[in-house]
Each structure stands twice: as C-alpha cells, then as structure tokens.
Amino acid sequence: KTTIRLPRDRELCLNKPQIMGIVNVTPDSFSDGGTYYQSDSAINQALSLLKQGATILDVGGESTRPGAPDVACEEELKRVIPVIEKIRRNSDCVISVDTSKAEVMRQAIEAGADIINDVRALQEPGALQVAAEHPDVAVCLMHMQGQPRTMQENPTYNDLISDIKAFFTMRLLECEKHGIDTQRIILDPGFGFGKSLAHNYELLGNFESFLSFGLPLLAGLSRKSMFGNLLNRETNERLAASLAGALICAQKGAHIIRVHDVQQTADVLEVWHAACNGVTI
Ligand SMILES: Nc1nc2[nH]c(S[C@@H](C(=O)O)c3ccccc3)nc2c(=O)[nH]1
C-alpha cells in the first residue's frame, strides 16, 4: 500500500498510477502556446482536467524550455498564485506547484498547494528550508543535468542510470540533513532535462530501476522532444507517442504520470489496469 501524506490530513493513494494534469500558465508553454496565461481560462482548463480523470493538477509558471531565460520571482508569483487560489476555491484535488523558487513554494503552499514539484530538486537558495518548514507537504525531486538554458548543449554521463541514482542519493541525504522525512518524497528522472535522444530512451527502457529507492516515482514525458525528434512530429502531433510513453512507464512501475492529454491517458491506463487486475462489470 503506497500512499503519500498531504496537508489537512488528506493522502494520495498510489496503488494505481495517478494522472497529474499539466496546468500551464507560462506565456510560452510550448504545448498550448500560452492560451491559458490569463488565470480564469487556466482555472477552466484545470477543472476540465479533473473531469477527464486527473487527480493531481501541476501548476507551473516558469518555462523550463531549453535556452529559456530565467523568469523573475514576481512574474512567476503573478502567474501561479492566483491559479492555485482559484483551483483551491473550486476543488479539494491534489495541487502541485512546479517551481524551484523558495518564495513561490512558500506562497503556493499558503494558497493551498499540497506538493512541491521542483525540477531543480530543492537546490535553489531557501528551497530546502521551505520544505523543512512544511512537513505535511510532499516533494518531488527531479533530476536535471545543468540548467535549462544550457542543459541540452552536450549532455554527458559516465553511466546514465547510476549517475541519476547517485544524484537522488545525494539529494535524499541533503533532505534528511534538513529534517525532511524521505517518506514524503517522490523521485523523477527528468525526461528531457539534460538528456540526449539516446539518453531519454535508455531512461525510458530502464525506468523501473528507480524503484530501488522504495519511493513513489513520477514520469513526465508528455509531448516532449524525445518523441518529436524520433518521429519528426510537431508538439501537437505527439499524442500517440505520449500515450505509448505513459503506458510503458505505468508498466514499469510509475506512480504518477504527468501529462497534457488527461482523458486519453486515463483511457490507456484503464485498459492496462483491467488487463492487470481483471474487470468487475
Ligand atoms: N516533475 C516534473 N516536472 C516537470 N515540469 C516539466 S516542464 C517541461 C514539460 O515538458 O512539461 C517543459 C519544458 C520546456 C518548456 C516547457 C515545459 N517537465 C517535468 C517533468 O518531466 N517532471
């Protein structure tokens, strides 16, 4: 029985993979061209993702596009906090905030966020402290090699899987040193963050190896360049590939799958779950 404890005595049951719907409030979020930048349409999109089967909503205001400049804290707050407040006023769903900035984490938690989803694994100043001050909030530590601006220039590893595992081990030790209980931590190998095409497929093929930590795993492949480069497809033509990726990660033990296309992913996971557990009509 795998569950993640959340604020206000809620918990997230991870006995079957949960869908994390992406609520993008960045003007350049590559998948929807930033149409959800105005927070009222973001809230409509968010609530529709819940209807489609998402149990977690991931609200992010920083575009981590390779080559993207850093977003100022004020700007990120302006994008993210109103959306989290609106979602929280309309739903008791699980909300994660996709940020690396301590101040954004702090205000997002105040506004009702349950999970800190940090692509920089709490390495920015003050981030560990915020996580330590909010022991009921879960934390996703994602692996990234380098920084978004430069990470795709020449990603190199001694051994991809063991290098990522060593990173997780280091970050978990750092969390323990700061009094952060590892039982509230989710691990994510970070598809596309400092990985070549070959690295991304080696990662996908060996996703199950991260189960060795005994912690929930998050997989975020949706519409990523690992599909675009392999198939020569534009961002909005990567649905089939994204569904293949989601199914492969579910079969390899992923607990949370972060996607744009919630309804389609929910259907795929439903079919897979029926095959694994029989069907009760
Ligand atoms: N935990 C976790 N958080 C994440 N946030 C993202 S942003 C990424 C995207 O393609 O959505 C992205 C990259 C470049 C531009 C826009 C958006 N990806 C992940 C992930 O793979 N894991």
mmCIF file of C-alpha atoms and ligand atoms in Angstrom:
data_model
loop_
_atom_site.group_PDB
_atom_site.id
_atom_site.type_symbol
_atom_site.label_atom_id
_atom_site.label_comp_id
_atom_site.label_asym_id
_atom_site.label_seq_id
_atom_site.Cartn_x
_atom_site.Cartn_y
_atom_site.Cartn_z
ATOM 1 C CA LYS A 1 0.000 0.000 0.000
ATOM 2 C CA THR A 2 1.770 3.145 -1.163
ATOM 3 C CA THR A 3 0.302 6.440 -0.100
ATOM 4 C CA ILE A 4 1.677 9.966 0.113
ATOM 5 C CA ARG A 5 0.599 12.050 3.117
ATOM 6 C CA LEU A 6 -0.729 15.503 2.239
ATOM 7 C CA PRO A 7 -1.763 18.637 4.181
ATOM 8 C CA ARG A 8 -5.107 18.776 6.005
ATOM 9 C CA ASP A 9 -4.974 15.038 6.784
ATOM 10 C CA ARG A 10 -5.529 14.018 3.159
ATOM 11 C CA GLU A 11 -3.486 11.357 1.445
ATOM 12 C CA LEU A 12 -2.885 10.244 -2.126
ATOM 13 C CA CYS A 13 -3.286 6.511 -2.738
ATOM 14 C CA LEU A 14 -0.658 5.287 -5.191
ATOM 15 C CA ASN A 15 -1.766 1.653 -5.549
ATOM 16 C CA LYS A 16 -2.551 2.509 -9.161
ATOM 17 C CA PRO A 17 -0.854 5.173 -11.284
ATOM 18 C CA GLN A 18 -2.291 8.679 -10.748
ATOM 19 C CA ILE A 19 -2.570 11.205 -13.550
ATOM 20 C CA MET A 20 -1.033 14.629 -12.940
ATOM 21 C CA GLY A 21 -2.644 17.114 -15.321
ATOM 22 C CA ILE A 22 -0.450 19.975 -16.541
ATOM 23 C CA VAL A 23 -1.912 23.444 -15.986
ATOM 24 C CA ASN A 24 0.445 25.676 -17.916
ATOM 25 C CA VAL A 25 0.333 29.368 -17.085
ATOM 26 C CA THR A 26 3.547 30.272 -18.907
ATOM 27 C CA PRO A 27 3.058 32.514 -21.968
ATOM 28 C CA ASP A 28 5.417 30.329 -23.949
ATOM 29 C CA SER A 29 4.472 26.911 -22.604
ATOM 30 C CA PHE A 30 5.195 25.071 -25.777
ATOM 31 C CA SER A 31 2.186 22.770 -25.770
ATOM 32 C CA ASP A 32 -0.685 25.257 -25.830
ATOM 33 C CA GLY A 33 1.010 28.458 -26.910
ATOM 34 C CA GLY A 34 0.192 30.037 -23.577
ATOM 35 C CA THR A 35 -3.558 30.296 -24.227
ATOM 36 C CA TYR A 36 -4.103 29.650 -20.514
ATOM 37 C CA TYR A 37 -1.933 32.574 -19.448
ATOM 38 C CA GLN A 38 -4.974 34.512 -18.161
ATOM 39 C CA SER A 39 -5.752 32.717 -14.906
ATOM 40 C CA ASP A 40 -9.524 32.488 -15.492
ATOM 41 C CA SER A 41 -9.015 30.281 -18.538
ATOM 42 C CA ALA A 42 -6.350 28.407 -16.571
ATOM 43 C CA ILE A 43 -8.955 27.554 -13.917
ATOM 44 C CA ASN A 44 -11.401 26.342 -16.572
ATOM 45 C CA GLN A 45 -8.706 24.157 -18.082
ATOM 46 C CA ALA A 46 -7.730 22.917 -14.614
ATOM 47 C CA LEU A 47 -11.290 21.890 -13.685
ATOM 48 C CA SER A 48 -11.750 20.182 -17.033
ATOM 49 C CA LEU A 49 -8.564 18.157 -16.437
ATOM 50 C CA LEU A 50 -10.148 16.890 -13.192
ATOM 51 C CA LYS A 51 -13.292 15.843 -15.071
ATOM 52 C CA GLN A 52 -11.080 13.975 -17.554
ATOM 53 C CA GLY A 53 -9.507 11.895 -14.783
ATOM 54 C CA ALA A 54 -6.570 13.818 -13.346
ATOM 55 C CA THR A 55 -6.250 13.505 -9.543
ATOM 56 C CA ILE A 56 -3.330 15.945 -9.331
ATOM 57 C CA LEU A 57 -3.013 19.347 -11.020
ATOM 58 C CA ASP A 58 0.506 20.678 -11.641
ATOM 59 C CA VAL A 59 0.619 24.481 -11.827
ATOM 60 C CA GLY A 60 3.855 25.893 -13.247
ATOM 61 C CA GLY A 61 4.808 29.451 -14.131
ATOM 62 C CA GLU A 62 8.395 29.086 -15.237
ATOM 63 C CA SER A 63 9.071 27.920 -18.759
ATOM 64 C CA THR A 64 11.954 25.487 -18.471
ATOM 65 C CA ARG A 65 12.358 25.383 -22.244
ATOM 66 C CA PRO A 66 15.983 24.657 -23.149
ATOM 67 C CA GLY A 67 17.528 28.061 -23.791
ATOM 68 C CA ALA A 68 14.804 29.934 -21.909
ATOM 69 C CA PRO A 69 15.888 32.881 -19.747
ATOM 70 C CA ASP A 70 15.104 32.669 -16.021
ATOM 71 C CA VAL A 71 11.693 34.036 -15.020
ATOM 72 C CA ALA A 72 11.661 36.687 -12.264
ATOM 73 C CA CYS A 73 10.106 35.642 -8.967
ATOM 74 C CA GLU A 74 7.476 38.410 -9.122
ATOM 75 C CA GLU A 75 6.406 37.289 -12.599
ATOM 76 C CA GLU A 76 6.214 33.639 -11.573
ATOM 77 C CA LEU A 77 4.140 34.539 -8.491
ATOM 78 C CA LYS A 78 1.755 36.627 -10.602
ATOM 79 C CA ARG A 79 1.137 33.651 -12.899
ATOM 80 C CA VAL A 80 0.931 30.830 -10.388
ATOM 81 C CA ILE A 81 -0.603 32.041 -7.103
ATOM 82 C CA PRO A 82 -3.962 33.278 -8.492
ATOM 83 C CA VAL A 83 -4.422 29.980 -10.342
ATOM 84 C CA ILE A 84 -3.683 27.861 -7.261
ATOM 85 C CA GLU A 85 -6.062 30.023 -5.177
ATOM 86 C CA LYS A 86 -8.832 29.637 -7.769
ATOM 87 C CA ILE A 87 -8.369 25.869 -8.061
ATOM 88 C CA ARG A 88 -8.365 25.519 -4.263
ATOM 89 C CA ARG A 89 -11.602 27.535 -4.021
ATOM 90 C CA ASN A 90 -13.239 25.177 -6.519
ATOM 91 C CA SER A 91 -11.828 21.764 -5.665
ATOM 92 C CA ASP A 92 -10.192 19.654 -2.954
ATOM 93 C CA CYS A 93 -7.984 17.954 -5.559
ATOM 94 C CA VAL A 94 -4.249 17.493 -5.066
ATOM 95 C CA ILE A 95 -2.340 20.544 -6.306
ATOM 96 C CA SER A 96 1.387 20.560 -7.061
ATOM 97 C CA VAL A 97 3.367 23.707 -7.752
ATOM 98 C CA ASP A 98 6.043 23.348 -10.442
ATOM 99 C CA THR A 99 8.693 25.781 -9.204
ATOM 100 C CA SER A 100 12.290 25.963 -7.971
ATOM 101 C CA LYS A 101 11.953 29.296 -6.118
ATOM 102 C CA ALA A 102 11.589 29.218 -2.334
ATOM 103 C CA GLU A 103 9.263 32.245 -2.268
ATOM 104 C CA VAL A 104 6.957 30.741 -4.901
ATOM 105 C CA MET A 105 6.875 27.462 -2.923
ATOM 106 C CA ARG A 106 6.028 29.352 0.256
ATOM 107 C CA GLN A 107 3.165 31.361 -1.230
ATOM 108 C CA ALA A 108 1.885 28.378 -3.222
ATOM 109 C CA ILE A 109 1.652 26.299 -0.030
ATOM 110 C CA GLU A 110 -0.164 29.210 1.657
ATOM 111 C CA ALA A 111 -2.569 29.233 -1.286
ATOM 112 C CA GLY A 112 -3.266 25.508 -0.866
ATOM 113 C CA ALA A 113 -0.601 23.553 -2.789
ATOM 114 C CA ASP A 114 -0.027 20.003 -1.489
ATOM 115 C CA ILE A 115 3.114 19.039 -3.390
ATOM 116 C CA ILE A 116 6.285 20.939 -4.295
ATOM 117 C CA ASN A 117 7.298 19.799 -7.778
ATOM 118 C CA ASP A 118 10.852 21.063 -8.205
ATOM 119 C CA VAL A 119 12.777 20.385 -11.424
ATOM 120 C CA ARG A 120 15.903 21.557 -9.516
ATOM 121 C CA ALA A 121 15.357 19.145 -6.591
ATOM 122 C CA LEU A 122 15.429 21.839 -3.828
ATOM 123 C CA GLN A 123 18.904 23.093 -4.844
ATOM 124 C CA GLU A 124 17.975 26.789 -5.110
ATOM 125 C CA PRO A 125 18.570 29.018 -2.059
ATOM 126 C CA GLY A 126 15.969 28.626 0.667
ATOM 127 C CA ALA A 127 14.141 25.737 -1.020
ATOM 128 C CA LEU A 128 15.220 23.059 1.468
ATOM 129 C CA GLN A 129 14.182 25.362 4.331
ATOM 130 C CA VAL A 130 10.686 25.864 2.902
ATOM 131 C CA ALA A 131 10.244 22.108 2.505
ATOM 132 C CA ALA A 132 11.524 21.545 6.069
ATOM 133 C CA GLU A 133 9.106 24.182 7.446
ATOM 134 C CA HIS A 134 6.114 22.433 5.843
ATOM 135 C CA PRO A 135 6.457 18.765 6.892
ATOM 136 C CA ASP A 136 2.970 17.888 5.622
ATOM 137 C CA VAL A 137 3.724 18.954 2.040
ATOM 138 C CA ALA A 138 5.095 16.288 -0.329
ATOM 139 C CA VAL A 139 8.130 16.995 -2.507
ATOM 140 C CA CYS A 140 9.025 15.725 -5.988
ATOM 141 C CA LEU A 141 12.794 15.761 -6.585
ATOM 142 C CA MET A 142 13.538 15.716 -10.311
ATOM 143 C CA HIS A 143 16.928 15.063 -11.916
ATOM 144 C CA MET A 144 18.261 17.711 -14.295
ATOM 145 C CA GLN A 145 21.820 17.933 -15.598
ATOM 146 C CA GLY A 146 22.865 21.598 -15.736
ATOM 147 C CA GLN A 147 20.332 24.442 -16.153
ATOM 148 C CA PRO A 148 17.510 24.803 -18.742
ATOM 149 C CA ARG A 149 19.456 27.462 -20.637
ATOM 150 C CA THR A 150 22.373 25.121 -21.363
ATOM 151 C CA MET A 151 21.338 21.596 -20.401
ATOM 152 C CA GLN A 152 20.872 20.342 -23.959
ATOM 153 C CA GLU A 153 24.167 21.641 -25.301
ATOM 154 C CA ASN A 154 26.126 18.455 -24.666
ATOM 155 C CA PRO A 155 24.585 16.201 -22.020
ATOM 156 C CA THR A 156 27.116 13.572 -20.982
ATOM 157 C CA TYR A 157 27.082 10.831 -18.343
ATOM 158 C CA ASN A 158 29.519 8.292 -17.057
ATOM 159 C CA ASP A 159 26.593 5.886 -16.758
ATOM 160 C CA LEU A 160 23.143 7.447 -17.160
ATOM 161 C CA ILE A 161 21.134 5.355 -14.686
ATOM 162 C CA SER A 162 23.772 5.144 -11.952
ATOM 163 C CA ASP A 163 24.582 8.851 -12.310
ATOM 164 C CA ILE A 164 20.907 9.739 -11.807
ATOM 165 C CA LYS A 165 20.678 7.308 -8.881
ATOM 166 C CA ALA A 166 23.760 8.922 -7.316
ATOM 167 C CA PHE A 167 22.063 12.318 -7.707
ATOM 168 C CA PHE A 168 18.925 11.042 -5.947
ATOM 169 C CA THR A 169 21.038 9.536 -3.137
ATOM 170 C CA MET A 170 22.818 12.881 -2.630
ATOM 171 C CA ARG A 171 19.574 14.880 -2.627
ATOM 172 C CA LEU A 172 17.887 12.422 -0.230
ATOM 173 C CA LEU A 173 20.851 12.723 2.180
ATOM 174 C CA GLU A 174 20.625 16.525 1.935
ATOM 175 C CA CYS A 175 16.889 16.347 2.677
ATOM 176 C CA GLU A 176 17.492 14.097 5.693
ATOM 177 C CA LYS A 177 20.151 16.566 6.961
ATOM 178 C CA HIS A 178 17.447 19.268 6.832
ATOM 179 C CA GLY A 179 14.932 17.137 8.698
ATOM 180 C CA ILE A 180 12.837 16.387 5.641
ATOM 181 C CA ASP A 181 11.271 12.933 6.032
ATOM 182 C CA THR A 182 12.074 10.876 2.936
ATOM 183 C CA GLN A 183 8.613 9.286 3.251
ATOM 184 C CA ARG A 184 7.137 12.468 1.737
ATOM 185 C CA ILE A 185 9.469 12.413 -1.279
ATOM 186 C CA ILE A 186 8.690 11.446 -4.879
ATOM 187 C CA LEU A 187 11.540 10.840 -7.363
ATOM 188 C CA ASP A 188 11.556 11.773 -11.054
ATOM 189 C CA PRO A 189 14.450 11.084 -13.506
ATOM 190 C CA GLY A 190 13.552 14.172 -15.546
ATOM 191 C CA PHE A 191 12.982 13.160 -19.182
ATOM 192 C CA GLY A 192 14.419 15.831 -21.454
ATOM 193 C CA PHE A 193 16.327 17.725 -18.776
ATOM 194 C CA GLY A 194 19.964 17.387 -19.801
ATOM 195 C CA LYS A 195 19.458 14.201 -21.785
ATOM 196 C CA SER A 196 20.150 13.388 -25.443
ATOM 197 C CA LEU A 197 17.621 11.460 -27.516
ATOM 198 C CA ALA A 198 19.528 8.244 -26.759
ATOM 199 C CA HIS A 199 19.665 9.098 -23.038
ATOM 200 C CA ASN A 200 15.892 9.646 -22.949
ATOM 201 C CA TYR A 201 15.156 6.224 -24.466
ATOM 202 C CA GLU A 202 17.709 4.488 -22.253
ATOM 203 C CA LEU A 203 15.926 6.183 -19.333
ATOM 204 C CA LEU A 204 12.508 5.048 -20.548
ATOM 205 C CA GLY A 205 13.748 1.494 -21.096
ATOM 206 C CA ASN A 206 15.179 1.346 -17.556
ATOM 207 C CA PHE A 207 12.567 3.393 -15.683
ATOM 208 C CA GLU A 208 11.862 0.526 -13.267
ATOM 209 C CA SER A 209 15.420 0.676 -11.887
ATOM 210 C CA PHE A 210 14.498 3.741 -9.787
ATOM 211 C CA LEU A 211 12.044 1.604 -7.777
ATOM 212 C CA SER A 212 15.147 0.554 -5.782
ATOM 213 C CA PHE A 213 14.721 3.657 -3.579
ATOM 214 C CA GLY A 214 11.350 2.393 -2.332
ATOM 215 C CA LEU A 215 9.817 5.812 -3.072
ATOM 216 C CA PRO A 216 6.993 6.820 -5.452
ATOM 217 C CA LEU A 217 8.154 7.610 -8.988
ATOM 218 C CA LEU A 218 6.874 10.373 -11.265
ATOM 219 C CA ALA A 219 7.221 10.221 -15.067
ATOM 220 C CA GLY A 220 6.923 13.337 -17.225
ATOM 221 C CA LEU A 221 7.246 12.585 -20.945
ATOM 222 C CA SER A 222 4.138 14.197 -22.361
ATOM 223 C CA ARG A 223 4.652 15.742 -25.814
ATOM 224 C CA LYS A 224 8.415 16.005 -25.231
ATOM 225 C CA SER A 225 11.138 16.361 -27.860
ATOM 226 C CA MET A 226 12.170 12.730 -27.309
ATOM 227 C CA PHE A 227 9.073 11.933 -29.369
ATOM 228 C CA GLY A 228 9.358 14.882 -31.717
ATOM 229 C CA ASN A 229 12.951 14.099 -32.642
ATOM 230 C CA LEU A 230 12.321 10.351 -33.032
ATOM 231 C CA LEU A 231 9.171 10.704 -35.150
ATOM 232 C CA ASN A 232 9.732 14.182 -36.619
ATOM 233 C CA ARG A 233 6.422 15.350 -35.189
ATOM 234 C CA GLU A 234 5.321 18.812 -34.061
ATOM 235 C CA THR A 235 4.310 19.306 -30.429
ATOM 236 C CA ASN A 236 0.586 18.877 -31.057
ATOM 237 C CA GLU A 237 1.139 15.693 -33.100
ATOM 238 C CA ARG A 238 2.773 13.714 -30.286
ATOM 239 C CA LEU A 239 -0.324 12.217 -28.653
ATOM 240 C CA ALA A 240 0.201 8.583 -29.725
ATOM 241 C CA ALA A 241 3.859 8.696 -28.709
ATOM 242 C CA SER A 242 2.982 10.312 -25.369
ATOM 243 C CA LEU A 243 0.392 7.606 -24.683
ATOM 244 C CA ALA A 244 2.966 4.924 -25.522
ATOM 245 C CA GLY A 245 5.374 6.562 -23.085
ATOM 246 C CA ALA A 246 2.735 6.772 -20.361
ATOM 247 C CA LEU A 247 1.815 3.093 -20.761
ATOM 248 C CA ILE A 248 5.454 1.974 -20.718
ATOM 249 C CA CYS A 249 6.113 3.959 -17.520
ATOM 250 C CA ALA A 250 2.947 2.573 -15.898
ATOM 251 C CA GLN A 251 4.028 -0.974 -16.764
ATOM 252 C CA LYS A 252 7.474 -0.205 -15.309
ATOM 253 C CA GLY A 253 6.009 0.945 -12.005
ATOM 254 C CA ALA A 254 5.428 4.711 -12.290
ATOM 255 C CA HIS A 255 3.088 6.007 -9.535
ATOM 256 C CA ILE A 256 2.362 9.432 -11.031
ATOM 257 C CA ILE A 257 2.233 10.267 -14.737
ATOM 258 C CA ARG A 258 2.410 13.949 -15.707
ATOM 259 C CA VAL A 259 0.518 14.655 -18.932
ATOM 260 C CA HIS A 260 -1.263 17.255 -21.062
ATOM 261 C CA ASP A 261 -3.766 14.804 -22.595
ATOM 262 C CA VAL A 262 -5.588 13.540 -19.496
ATOM 263 C CA GLN A 263 -8.677 11.844 -20.956
ATOM 264 C CA GLN A 264 -6.687 9.807 -23.464
ATOM 265 C CA THR A 265 -4.096 8.815 -20.852
ATOM 266 C CA ALA A 266 -6.850 7.849 -18.386
ATOM 267 C CA ASP A 267 -8.359 5.535 -21.032
ATOM 268 C CA VAL A 268 -4.977 3.911 -21.734
ATOM 269 C CA LEU A 269 -4.335 3.342 -18.011
ATOM 270 C CA GLU A 270 -7.854 1.978 -17.557
ATOM 271 C CA VAL A 271 -7.251 -0.667 -20.243
ATOM 272 C CA TRP A 272 -3.867 -1.564 -18.780
ATOM 273 C CA HIS A 273 -5.324 -1.749 -15.242
ATOM 274 C CA ALA A 274 -8.160 -4.023 -16.406
ATOM 275 C CA ALA A 275 -5.623 -6.351 -18.023
ATOM 276 C CA CYS A 276 -3.584 -6.476 -14.817
ATOM 277 C CA ASN A 277 -6.439 -6.754 -12.336
ATOM 278 C CA GLY A 278 -9.358 -8.300 -14.186
ATOM 279 C CA VAL A 279 -12.596 -6.472 -14.818
ATOM 280 C CA THR A 280 -15.570 -6.192 -12.473
ATOM 281 C CA ILE A 281 -18.613 -5.227 -14.544
HETATM 282 N N1 LIG B 1 8.360 16.541 -12.111
HETATM 283 C C1 LIG B 1 8.426 17.032 -13.374
HETATM 284 N N2 LIG B 1 8.112 18.324 -13.607
HETATM 285 C C2 LIG B 1 8.206 18.765 -14.885
HETATM 286 N N3 LIG B 1 7.981 20.002 -15.377
HETATM 287 C C3 LIG B 1 8.242 19.946 -16.706
HETATM 288 S S1 LIG B 1 8.172 21.354 -17.712
HETATM 289 C C4 LIG B 1 8.508 20.747 -19.320
HETATM 290 C C5 LIG B 1 7.370 19.964 -19.908
HETATM 291 O O1 LIG B 1 7.633 19.397 -20.992
HETATM 292 O O2 LIG B 1 6.276 19.959 -19.348
HETATM 293 C C6 LIG B 1 8.763 21.903 -20.204
HETATM 294 C C7 LIG B 1 9.998 22.003 -20.809
HETATM 295 C C8 LIG B 1 10.257 23.091 -21.633
HETATM 296 C C9 LIG B 1 9.294 24.080 -21.848
HETATM 297 C C10 LIG B 1 8.051 23.967 -21.226
HETATM 298 C C11 LIG B 1 7.771 22.868 -20.402
HETATM 299 N N4 LIG B 1 8.616 18.701 -17.094
HETATM 300 C C12 LIG B 1 8.600 17.959 -15.940
HETATM 301 C C13 LIG B 1 8.938 16.589 -15.676
HETATM 302 O O3 LIG B 1 9.327 15.787 -16.555
HETATM 303 N N5 LIG B 1 8.831 16.182 -14.363
#
